[in-house]
PDB file of N, CA and C in Angstrom:
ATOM      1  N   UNK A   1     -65.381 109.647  76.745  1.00 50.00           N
ATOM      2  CA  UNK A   1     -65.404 111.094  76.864  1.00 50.00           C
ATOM      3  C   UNK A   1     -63.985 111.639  77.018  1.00 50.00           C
ATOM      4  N   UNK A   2     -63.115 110.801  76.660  1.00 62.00           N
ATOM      5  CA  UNK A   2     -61.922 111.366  76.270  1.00 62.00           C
ATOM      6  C   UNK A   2     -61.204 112.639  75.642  1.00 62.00           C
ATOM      7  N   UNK A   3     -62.299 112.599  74.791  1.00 77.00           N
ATOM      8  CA  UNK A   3     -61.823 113.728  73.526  1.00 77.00           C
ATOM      9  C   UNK A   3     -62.699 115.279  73.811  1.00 77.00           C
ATOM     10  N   UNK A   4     -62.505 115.207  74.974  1.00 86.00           N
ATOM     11  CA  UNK A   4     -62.609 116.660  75.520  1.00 86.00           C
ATOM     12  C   UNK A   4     -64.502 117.094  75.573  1.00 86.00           C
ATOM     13  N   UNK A   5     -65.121 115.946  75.850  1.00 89.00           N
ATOM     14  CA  UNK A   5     -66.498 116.489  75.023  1.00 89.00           C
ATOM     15  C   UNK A   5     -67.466 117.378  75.998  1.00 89.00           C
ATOM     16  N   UNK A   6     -66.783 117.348  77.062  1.00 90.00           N
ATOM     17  CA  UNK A   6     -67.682 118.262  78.258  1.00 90.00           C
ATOM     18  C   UNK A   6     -66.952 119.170  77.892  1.00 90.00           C
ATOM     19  N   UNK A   7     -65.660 120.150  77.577  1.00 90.00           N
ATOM     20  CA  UNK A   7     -64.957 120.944  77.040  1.00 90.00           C
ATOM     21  C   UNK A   7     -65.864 122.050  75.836  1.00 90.00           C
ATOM     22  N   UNK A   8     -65.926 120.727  74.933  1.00 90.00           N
ATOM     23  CA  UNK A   8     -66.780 121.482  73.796  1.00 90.00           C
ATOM     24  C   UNK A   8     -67.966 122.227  74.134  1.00 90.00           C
ATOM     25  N   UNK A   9     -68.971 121.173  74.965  1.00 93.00           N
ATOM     26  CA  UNK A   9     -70.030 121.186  74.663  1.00 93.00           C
ATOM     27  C   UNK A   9     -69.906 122.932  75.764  1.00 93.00           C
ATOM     28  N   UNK A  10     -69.088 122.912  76.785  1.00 93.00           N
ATOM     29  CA  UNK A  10     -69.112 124.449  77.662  1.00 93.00           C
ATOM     30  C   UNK A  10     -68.582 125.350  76.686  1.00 93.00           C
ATOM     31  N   UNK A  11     -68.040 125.326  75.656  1.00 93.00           N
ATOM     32  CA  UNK A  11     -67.412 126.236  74.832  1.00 93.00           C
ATOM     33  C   UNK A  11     -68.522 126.491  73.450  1.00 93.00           C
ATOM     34  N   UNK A  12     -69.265 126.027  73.183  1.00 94.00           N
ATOM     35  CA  UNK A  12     -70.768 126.077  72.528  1.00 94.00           C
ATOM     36  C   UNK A  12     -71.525 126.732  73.426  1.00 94.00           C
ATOM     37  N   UNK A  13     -71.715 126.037  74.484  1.00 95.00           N
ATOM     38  CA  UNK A  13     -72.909 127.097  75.282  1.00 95.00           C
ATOM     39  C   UNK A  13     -72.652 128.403  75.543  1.00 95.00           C
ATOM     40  N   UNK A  14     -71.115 128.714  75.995  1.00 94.00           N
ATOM     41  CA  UNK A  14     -70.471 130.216  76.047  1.00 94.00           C
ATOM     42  C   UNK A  14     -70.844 131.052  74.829  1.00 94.00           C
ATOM     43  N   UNK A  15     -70.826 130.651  73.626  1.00 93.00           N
ATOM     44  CA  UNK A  15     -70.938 131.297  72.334  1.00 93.00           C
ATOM     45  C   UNK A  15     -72.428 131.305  72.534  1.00 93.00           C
ATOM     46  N   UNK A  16     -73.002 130.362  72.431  1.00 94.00           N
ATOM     47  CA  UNK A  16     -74.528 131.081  72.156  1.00 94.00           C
ATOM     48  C   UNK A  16     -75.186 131.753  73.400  1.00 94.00           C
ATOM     49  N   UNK A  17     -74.839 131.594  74.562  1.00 93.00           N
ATOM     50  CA  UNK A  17     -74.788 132.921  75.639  1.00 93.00           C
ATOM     51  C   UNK A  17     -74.990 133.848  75.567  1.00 93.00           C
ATOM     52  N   UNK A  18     -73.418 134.267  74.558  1.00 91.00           N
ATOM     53  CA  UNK A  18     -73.128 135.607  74.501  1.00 91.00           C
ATOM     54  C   UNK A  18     -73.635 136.351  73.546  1.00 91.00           C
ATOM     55  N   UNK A  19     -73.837 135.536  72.436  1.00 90.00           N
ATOM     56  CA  UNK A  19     -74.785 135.951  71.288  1.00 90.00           C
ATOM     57  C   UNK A  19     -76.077 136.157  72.067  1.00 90.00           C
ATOM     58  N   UNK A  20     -77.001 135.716  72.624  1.00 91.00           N
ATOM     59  CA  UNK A  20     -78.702 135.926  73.198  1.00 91.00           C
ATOM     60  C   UNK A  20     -78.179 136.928  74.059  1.00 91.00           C
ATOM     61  N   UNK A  21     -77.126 137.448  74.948  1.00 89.00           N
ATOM     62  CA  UNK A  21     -77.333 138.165  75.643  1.00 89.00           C
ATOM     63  C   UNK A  21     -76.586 139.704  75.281  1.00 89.00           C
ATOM     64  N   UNK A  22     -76.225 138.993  73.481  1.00 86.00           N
ATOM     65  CA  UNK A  22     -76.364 141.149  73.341  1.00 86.00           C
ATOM     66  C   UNK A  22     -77.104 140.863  72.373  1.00 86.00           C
ATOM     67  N   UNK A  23     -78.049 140.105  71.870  1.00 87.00           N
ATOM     68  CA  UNK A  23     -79.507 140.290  71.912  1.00 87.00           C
ATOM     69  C   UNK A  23     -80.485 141.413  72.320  1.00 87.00           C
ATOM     70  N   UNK A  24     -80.637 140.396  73.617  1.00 83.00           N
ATOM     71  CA  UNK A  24     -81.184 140.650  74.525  1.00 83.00           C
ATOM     72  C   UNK A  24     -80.721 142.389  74.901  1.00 83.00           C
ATOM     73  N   UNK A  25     -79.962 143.122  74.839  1.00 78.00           N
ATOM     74  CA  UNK A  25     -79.584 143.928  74.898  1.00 78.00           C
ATOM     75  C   UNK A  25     -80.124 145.093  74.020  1.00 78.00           C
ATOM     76  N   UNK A  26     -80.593 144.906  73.207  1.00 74.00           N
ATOM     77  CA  UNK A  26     -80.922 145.585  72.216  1.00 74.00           C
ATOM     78  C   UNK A  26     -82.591 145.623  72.275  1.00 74.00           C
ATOM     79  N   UNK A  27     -82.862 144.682  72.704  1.00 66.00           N
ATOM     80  CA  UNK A  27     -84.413 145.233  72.942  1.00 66.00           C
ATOM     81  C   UNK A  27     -84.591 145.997  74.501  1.00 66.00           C
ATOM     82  N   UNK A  28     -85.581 147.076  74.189  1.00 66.00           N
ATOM     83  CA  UNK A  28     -85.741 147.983  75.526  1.00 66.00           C
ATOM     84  C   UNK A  28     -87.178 146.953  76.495  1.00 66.00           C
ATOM     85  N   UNK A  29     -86.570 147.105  77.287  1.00 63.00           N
ATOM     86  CA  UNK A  29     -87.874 146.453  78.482  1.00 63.00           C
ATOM     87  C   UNK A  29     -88.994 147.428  78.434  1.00 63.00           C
ATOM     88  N   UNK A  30     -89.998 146.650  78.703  1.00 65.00           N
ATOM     89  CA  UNK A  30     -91.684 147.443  78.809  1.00 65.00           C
ATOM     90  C   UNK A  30     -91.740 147.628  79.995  1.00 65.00           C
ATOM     91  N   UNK A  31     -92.671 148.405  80.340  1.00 66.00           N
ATOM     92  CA  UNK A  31     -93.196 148.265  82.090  1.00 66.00           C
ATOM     93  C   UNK A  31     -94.574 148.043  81.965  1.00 66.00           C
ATOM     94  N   UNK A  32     -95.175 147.512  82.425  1.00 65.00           N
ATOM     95  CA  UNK A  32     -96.512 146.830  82.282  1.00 65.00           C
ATOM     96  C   UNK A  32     -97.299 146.970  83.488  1.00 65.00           C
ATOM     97  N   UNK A  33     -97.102 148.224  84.038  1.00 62.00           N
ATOM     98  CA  UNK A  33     -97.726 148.266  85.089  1.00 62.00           C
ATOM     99  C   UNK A  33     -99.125 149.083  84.547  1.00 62.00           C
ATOM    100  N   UNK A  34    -100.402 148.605  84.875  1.00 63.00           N
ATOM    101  CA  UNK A  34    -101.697 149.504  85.094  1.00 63.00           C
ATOM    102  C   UNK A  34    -101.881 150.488  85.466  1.00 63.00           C
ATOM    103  N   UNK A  35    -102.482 151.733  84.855  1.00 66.00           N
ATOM    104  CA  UNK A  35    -102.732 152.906  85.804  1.00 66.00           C
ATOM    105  C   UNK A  35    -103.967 152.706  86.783  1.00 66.00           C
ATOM    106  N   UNK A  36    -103.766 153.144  87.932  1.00 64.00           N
ATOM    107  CA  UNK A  36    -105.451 152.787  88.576  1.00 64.00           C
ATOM    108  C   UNK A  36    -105.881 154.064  88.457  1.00 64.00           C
ATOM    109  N   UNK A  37    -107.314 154.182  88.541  1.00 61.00           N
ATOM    110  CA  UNK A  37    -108.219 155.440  88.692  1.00 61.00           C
ATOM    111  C   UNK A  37    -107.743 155.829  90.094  1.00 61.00           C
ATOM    112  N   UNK A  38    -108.209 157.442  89.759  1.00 68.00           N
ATOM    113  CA  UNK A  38    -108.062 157.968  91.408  1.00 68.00           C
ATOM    114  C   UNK A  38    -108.986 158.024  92.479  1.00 68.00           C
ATOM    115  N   UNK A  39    -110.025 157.620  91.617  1.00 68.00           N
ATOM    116  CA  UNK A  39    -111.127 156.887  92.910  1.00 68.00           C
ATOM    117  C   UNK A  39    -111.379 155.758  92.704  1.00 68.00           C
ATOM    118  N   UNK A  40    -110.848 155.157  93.693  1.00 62.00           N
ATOM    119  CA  UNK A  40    -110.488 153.917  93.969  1.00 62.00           C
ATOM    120  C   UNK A  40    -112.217 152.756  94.620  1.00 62.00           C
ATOM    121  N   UNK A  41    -112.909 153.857  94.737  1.00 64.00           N
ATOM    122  CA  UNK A  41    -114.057 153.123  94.904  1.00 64.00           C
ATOM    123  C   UNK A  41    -114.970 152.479  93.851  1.00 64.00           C
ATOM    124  N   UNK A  42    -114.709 152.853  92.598  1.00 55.00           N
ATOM    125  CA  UNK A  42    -115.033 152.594  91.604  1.00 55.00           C
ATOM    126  C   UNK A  42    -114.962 150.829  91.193  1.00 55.00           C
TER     127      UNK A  42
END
């Protein structure tokens, strides 16, 4: 492991990181919350 290979392999993961996380950026989050009825006895 001379030839720098823990080096690389952190300098690959940085790139595809940063790529998924302006991705990720670009899609808007949902909210997924339920409405409940207002009578709750139901």
């Amino acid at each position: 492991m001379a030839d720098n290979f823990l080096e690389k392999h952190r300098e690959d993961y940085e790139a595809r990181k940063a790529e998924w996380l302006r991705k990720r950026k670009g899609i808007p989050k949902t909210k997924r919350n339920k409405e409940k009825p207002d009578d709750e006895s139901l």
